[in-house]
Short mmCIF file of C-alpha atoms in Angstrom, two decimals:
data_model
loop_
_atom_site.label_atom_id
_atom_site.label_comp_id
_atom_site.label_asym_id
_atom_site.label_seq_id
_atom_site.Cartn_x
_atom_site.Cartn_y
_atom_site.Cartn_z
CA MET A 1 -6.89 91.53 -156.67
CA GLU A 2 -4.00 91.33 -159.12
CA SER A 3 -0.58 90.63 -157.62
CA ILE A 4 2.85 92.00 -158.47
CA THR A 5 5.49 89.58 -157.25
CA ARG A 6 8.77 90.42 -159.01
CA LYS A 7 11.05 93.41 -159.40
CA PRO A 8 10.86 93.49 -163.22
CA LEU A 9 7.09 93.87 -162.97
CA VAL A 10 7.53 96.74 -160.49
CA GLU A 11 10.02 98.39 -162.80
CA ALA A 12 7.72 98.04 -165.81
CA ALA A 13 4.76 99.48 -163.93
CA THR A 14 6.85 102.35 -162.58
CA ALA A 15 8.16 103.10 -166.07
CA ASN A 16 4.57 103.46 -167.28
CA CYS A 17 3.96 105.91 -164.44
CA PHE A 18 7.01 107.94 -165.44
CA SER A 19 5.61 108.19 -168.96
CA ALA A 20 2.45 109.71 -167.54
CA TYR A 21 4.57 112.11 -165.51
CA GLU A 22 6.53 113.28 -168.54
CA LYS A 23 3.37 113.89 -170.54
CA HIS A 24 0.98 115.29 -167.96
CA GLY A 25 2.86 116.09 -164.76
CA LEU A 26 2.64 115.05 -161.12
CA PRO A 27 -1.17 114.56 -160.77
CA ALA A 28 -1.16 112.13 -163.70
CA PHE A 29 1.87 110.37 -162.21
CA VAL A 30 0.12 109.88 -158.86
CA GLU A 31 -3.04 108.61 -160.55
CA ALA A 32 -1.03 106.12 -162.61
CA PHE A 33 1.00 105.06 -159.58
CA ASN A 34 -2.18 104.37 -157.65
CA ARG A 35 -3.70 102.36 -160.50
CA GLN A 36 -0.60 100.37 -161.45
CA LEU A 37 0.97 99.75 -158.04
CA LEU A 38 -1.01 100.79 -154.98
CA SER A 39 -4.18 99.08 -156.18
CA LYS A 40 -2.36 95.76 -156.58
CA LYS A 41 -1.31 93.14 -154.06
CA ILE A 42 2.39 93.74 -153.58
CA ARG A 43 4.87 93.04 -150.79
CA PHE A 44 6.53 95.86 -148.88
CA PRO A 45 10.08 95.23 -150.20
CA LEU A 46 8.81 95.60 -153.76
CA LEU A 47 7.00 98.80 -152.84
CA GLU A 48 10.24 100.09 -151.34
CA HIS A 49 11.97 99.29 -154.60
CA ALA A 50 9.33 101.33 -156.43
CA ALA A 51 9.86 104.20 -153.99
CA THR A 52 13.60 104.10 -154.66
CA LEU A 53 12.95 104.33 -158.39
CA VAL A 54 10.70 107.35 -157.82
CA PHE A 55 13.31 108.97 -155.59
CA GLU A 56 15.95 108.52 -158.28
CA THR A 57 13.76 109.84 -161.09
CA ILE A 58 11.44 112.70 -160.17
CA PRO A 59 12.89 116.09 -159.16
CA TYR A 60 13.80 116.51 -155.49
CA SER A 61 11.56 119.58 -155.33
CA GLU A 62 8.49 117.51 -156.22
CA GLN A 63 9.10 114.53 -153.97
CA ILE A 64 7.30 115.85 -150.90
CA HIS A 65 4.33 116.82 -153.08
CA PHE A 66 4.31 113.25 -154.37
CA CYS A 67 4.41 111.86 -150.81
CA ASP A 68 1.57 114.15 -149.73
CA ALA A 69 -0.56 113.01 -152.66
CA VAL A 70 0.17 109.33 -152.03
CA ILE A 71 -0.70 109.66 -148.34
CA ASP A 72 -3.97 111.34 -149.32
CA LEU A 73 -4.94 108.15 -151.17
CA HIS A 74 -5.21 106.35 -147.80
CA THR A 75 -3.73 103.04 -148.96
CA ILE A 76 -1.55 100.82 -146.81
CA GLY A 77 1.05 100.65 -149.56
CA GLY A 78 1.10 104.43 -149.78
CA ASN A 79 2.46 104.57 -146.24
CA THR A 80 5.32 102.29 -147.31
CA ILE A 81 6.06 104.47 -150.33
CA ALA A 82 6.01 107.72 -148.38
CA GLY A 83 8.01 106.22 -145.51
CA LYS A 84 10.71 104.92 -147.83
CA MET A 85 10.86 108.22 -149.74
CA LEU A 86 11.30 110.17 -146.51
CA GLN A 87 13.95 107.69 -145.41
CA LEU A 88 15.91 108.24 -148.62
CA ARG A 89 15.61 112.00 -148.23
CA SER A 90 16.89 111.88 -144.65
CA GLU A 91 20.52 111.99 -145.70
CA LYS A 92 20.05 115.52 -147.05
CA ASN A 93 17.11 116.74 -145.01
CA LEU A 94 16.52 114.72 -141.86
CA SER A 95 14.48 117.39 -140.08
CA THR A 96 11.94 117.66 -142.90
CA SER A 97 11.63 113.88 -143.11
CA LEU A 98 10.91 113.65 -139.38
CA LYS A 99 8.43 116.51 -139.56
CA LYS A 100 6.54 114.99 -142.49
CA ALA A 101 6.57 111.54 -140.89
CA THR A 102 5.02 113.00 -137.75
CA GLU A 103 2.38 114.73 -139.85
CA TYR A 104 1.52 111.54 -141.75
CA ILE A 105 1.34 109.42 -138.59
CA ILE A 106 -1.00 111.84 -136.86
CA SER A 107 -3.27 112.23 -139.87
CA GLY A 108 -3.28 108.47 -140.53
CA ASP A 109 -4.57 107.76 -137.01
CA LYS A 110 -3.96 104.01 -137.27
CA TRP A 111 -1.44 101.69 -135.64
CA TYR A 112 -0.16 100.38 -138.96
CA VAL A 113 0.46 103.90 -140.29
CA CYS A 114 2.54 104.62 -137.19
CA ASP A 115 4.49 101.38 -137.49
CA ILE A 116 5.13 101.48 -141.25
CA ILE A 117 6.31 105.08 -141.28
CA GLY A 118 7.85 105.04 -137.80
CA GLU A 119 10.22 102.19 -138.64
CA ARG A 120 11.31 103.66 -141.96
CA VAL A 121 11.82 107.24 -140.81
CA MET A 122 12.25 107.50 -137.04
CA GLY A 123 13.80 104.03 -136.69
CA HIS A 124 16.16 104.41 -139.62
CA GLY A 125 17.08 107.90 -138.44
CA LEU A 126 17.82 106.67 -134.92
CA LEU A 127 20.09 103.97 -136.31
CA LEU A 128 22.06 106.23 -138.66
CA TYR A 129 21.89 109.62 -136.92
CA PRO A 130 21.40 108.92 -133.20
CA GLU A 131 22.94 112.20 -132.05
CA LYS A 132 20.26 114.08 -134.02
CA VAL A 133 17.29 111.75 -133.54
CA LEU A 134 17.63 110.90 -129.84
CA PRO A 135 16.63 114.42 -128.71
CA VAL A 136 13.67 114.31 -131.10
CA LEU A 137 12.46 110.98 -129.69
CA ARG A 138 12.83 112.34 -126.17
CA ARG A 139 10.41 115.10 -127.16
CA TYR A 140 8.12 112.63 -128.90
CA ALA A 141 7.87 110.64 -125.66
CA LYS A 142 5.99 113.63 -124.20
CA HIS A 143 3.89 114.31 -127.29
CA GLU A 144 0.14 114.85 -126.93
CA ASP A 145 -0.63 112.42 -129.75
CA LYS A 146 -0.58 108.74 -128.77
CA TRP A 147 0.71 107.63 -132.15
CA ILE A 148 3.78 109.82 -131.91
CA VAL A 149 4.48 108.41 -128.45
CA ARG A 150 4.05 104.91 -129.89
CA SER A 151 6.53 105.78 -132.65
CA VAL A 152 9.26 106.07 -129.99
CA GLY A 153 8.85 102.36 -129.33
CA VAL A 154 8.58 101.51 -133.01
CA ALA A 155 11.79 103.41 -133.78
CA THR A 156 13.63 101.78 -130.89
CA HIS A 157 12.59 98.29 -131.91
CA TYR A 158 13.79 98.84 -135.46
CA ALA A 159 17.10 100.46 -134.56
CA VAL A 160 18.00 97.96 -131.84
CA LYS A 161 17.21 95.02 -134.11
CA LYS A 162 19.39 96.55 -136.83
CA GLY A 163 22.40 97.13 -134.54
CA LEU A 164 21.99 100.38 -132.60
CA LYS A 165 25.10 101.10 -130.50
CA LYS A 166 25.00 100.04 -126.87
CA LYS A 167 25.25 103.54 -125.41
CA ASP A 168 22.30 104.66 -127.52
CA VAL A 169 20.34 101.56 -126.57
CA GLU A 170 20.80 102.50 -122.92
CA THR A 171 19.61 106.04 -123.59
CA MET A 172 16.52 104.75 -125.39
CA PHE A 173 15.79 102.34 -122.55
CA GLY A 174 15.72 105.29 -120.18
CA ILE A 175 13.18 106.99 -122.42
CA LEU A 176 11.08 103.82 -122.53
CA LEU A 177 11.19 103.62 -118.75
CA SER A 178 9.69 107.09 -118.58
CA LEU A 179 6.69 105.68 -120.46
CA ALA A 180 6.35 102.47 -118.46
CA ASN A 181 3.30 103.74 -116.58
CA THR A 182 1.18 104.59 -119.62
CA THR A 183 -2.33 103.12 -119.77
CA ASP A 184 -3.09 103.70 -123.46
CA PHE A 185 -3.42 100.39 -125.29
CA HIS A 186 -1.62 101.41 -128.48
CA THR A 187 1.18 103.19 -126.64
CA LYS A 188 1.76 100.14 -124.45
CA LYS A 189 2.03 97.97 -127.55
CA GLY A 190 4.74 100.14 -129.11
CA ILE A 191 6.73 100.76 -125.94
CA GLY A 192 6.43 97.16 -124.79
CA TRP A 193 7.59 95.92 -128.19
CA ALA A 194 10.75 98.02 -127.86
CA ALA A 195 11.38 96.92 -124.26
CA LYS A 196 11.13 93.28 -125.31
CA THR A 197 13.58 93.85 -128.16
CA ILE A 198 16.12 95.53 -125.89
CA ALA A 199 15.80 92.68 -123.38
CA LYS A 200 16.43 90.16 -126.15
CA PHE A 201 19.40 91.86 -127.81
CA HIS A 202 20.87 93.74 -124.84
CA PRO A 203 19.98 91.85 -121.64
CA GLU A 204 22.90 93.54 -119.88
CA THR A 205 20.96 96.81 -120.14
CA ILE A 206 18.12 95.23 -118.16
CA VAL A 207 20.54 93.93 -115.54
CA LYS A 208 22.10 97.36 -115.26
CA ASN A 209 18.68 98.95 -114.73
CA LYS A 210 17.01 96.21 -112.69
CA THR A 211 16.51 98.45 -109.65
CA ALA A 212 14.89 101.17 -111.76
CA VAL A 213 12.59 98.58 -113.32
CA TYR A 214 11.66 96.30 -110.44
CA GLU A 215 11.69 98.65 -107.46
CA ASN A 216 9.91 101.57 -109.08
CA PRO A 217 6.15 101.54 -108.43
CA GLU A 218 5.63 103.68 -111.53
CA VAL A 219 6.75 100.82 -113.77
CA LYS A 220 3.63 98.84 -114.62
CA GLN A 221 3.41 95.07 -114.88
CA TRP A 222 2.87 95.10 -118.65
CA PHE A 223 6.35 96.62 -119.08
CA LYS A 224 7.95 94.04 -116.81
CA THR A 225 6.16 91.25 -118.67
CA LYS A 226 7.58 92.38 -122.00
CA ILE A 227 11.06 92.43 -120.49
CA ARG A 228 10.56 88.93 -119.12
CA ILE A 229 9.52 87.68 -122.56
CA GLY A 230 12.57 89.31 -124.16
CA LEU A 231 14.95 87.89 -121.57
CA GLY A 232 13.36 84.49 -122.11
CA ARG A 233 14.73 84.54 -125.63
CA THR A 234 18.33 85.15 -124.56
CA GLY A 235 19.03 81.83 -122.87
CA LYS A 236 21.40 83.17 -120.23
CA TYR A 237 18.83 85.37 -118.52
CA ALA A 238 15.72 83.28 -119.14
CA GLY A 239 13.65 83.02 -115.97
CA LYS A 240 15.42 85.89 -114.20
CA TYR A 241 13.94 89.22 -113.12
CA GLN A 242 10.34 88.14 -113.05
#
């Protein structure tokens, strides 16, 4: 498989796609984009650069149609493109970005679809617009689809790692605690990932909630184990709260 490893190559390939768009419209653009970018070996940051170029070039009214078409190609890179596009659109239309991200995650039905899109849309949204996204994630925690529940953990991991404010971290930890008795493998992975990240970056939140964690029979051992691993990476709290 041919590789694209530098930004100038991404920009040249994207420019060729724009030429197809100008001559033949969106379907030709998607076909060219698939052939010149999504069918190549290319790292996620370079795909995000391509998505930014698309966002800056094609009309706003056609961007969701583009994302839908890219998702329908069922490529891993297409999830990165759509996720980044929705992230960029969040500033003007957060609700639509969250709605489309949910739709793509459910239809994708794979852990990597959830994680790629969940970080870029739900996670980025939580970091930048917590007052709007926190209530959404609280609803997602009760969602019937396991991937949407997993996205709560994915979003939390991303936002905490990027500097989510302490008060919002504590709110998200409470939501994670409500999911600490789940038995679904993929949900446990996402929620446990987030719990470990909070323990690493905000161990004081674990200390503050130690009774809720360690004296609640509803909190399963897998959740406590993830917290222990996270605390083990803090130094000060390593070995505590086993």
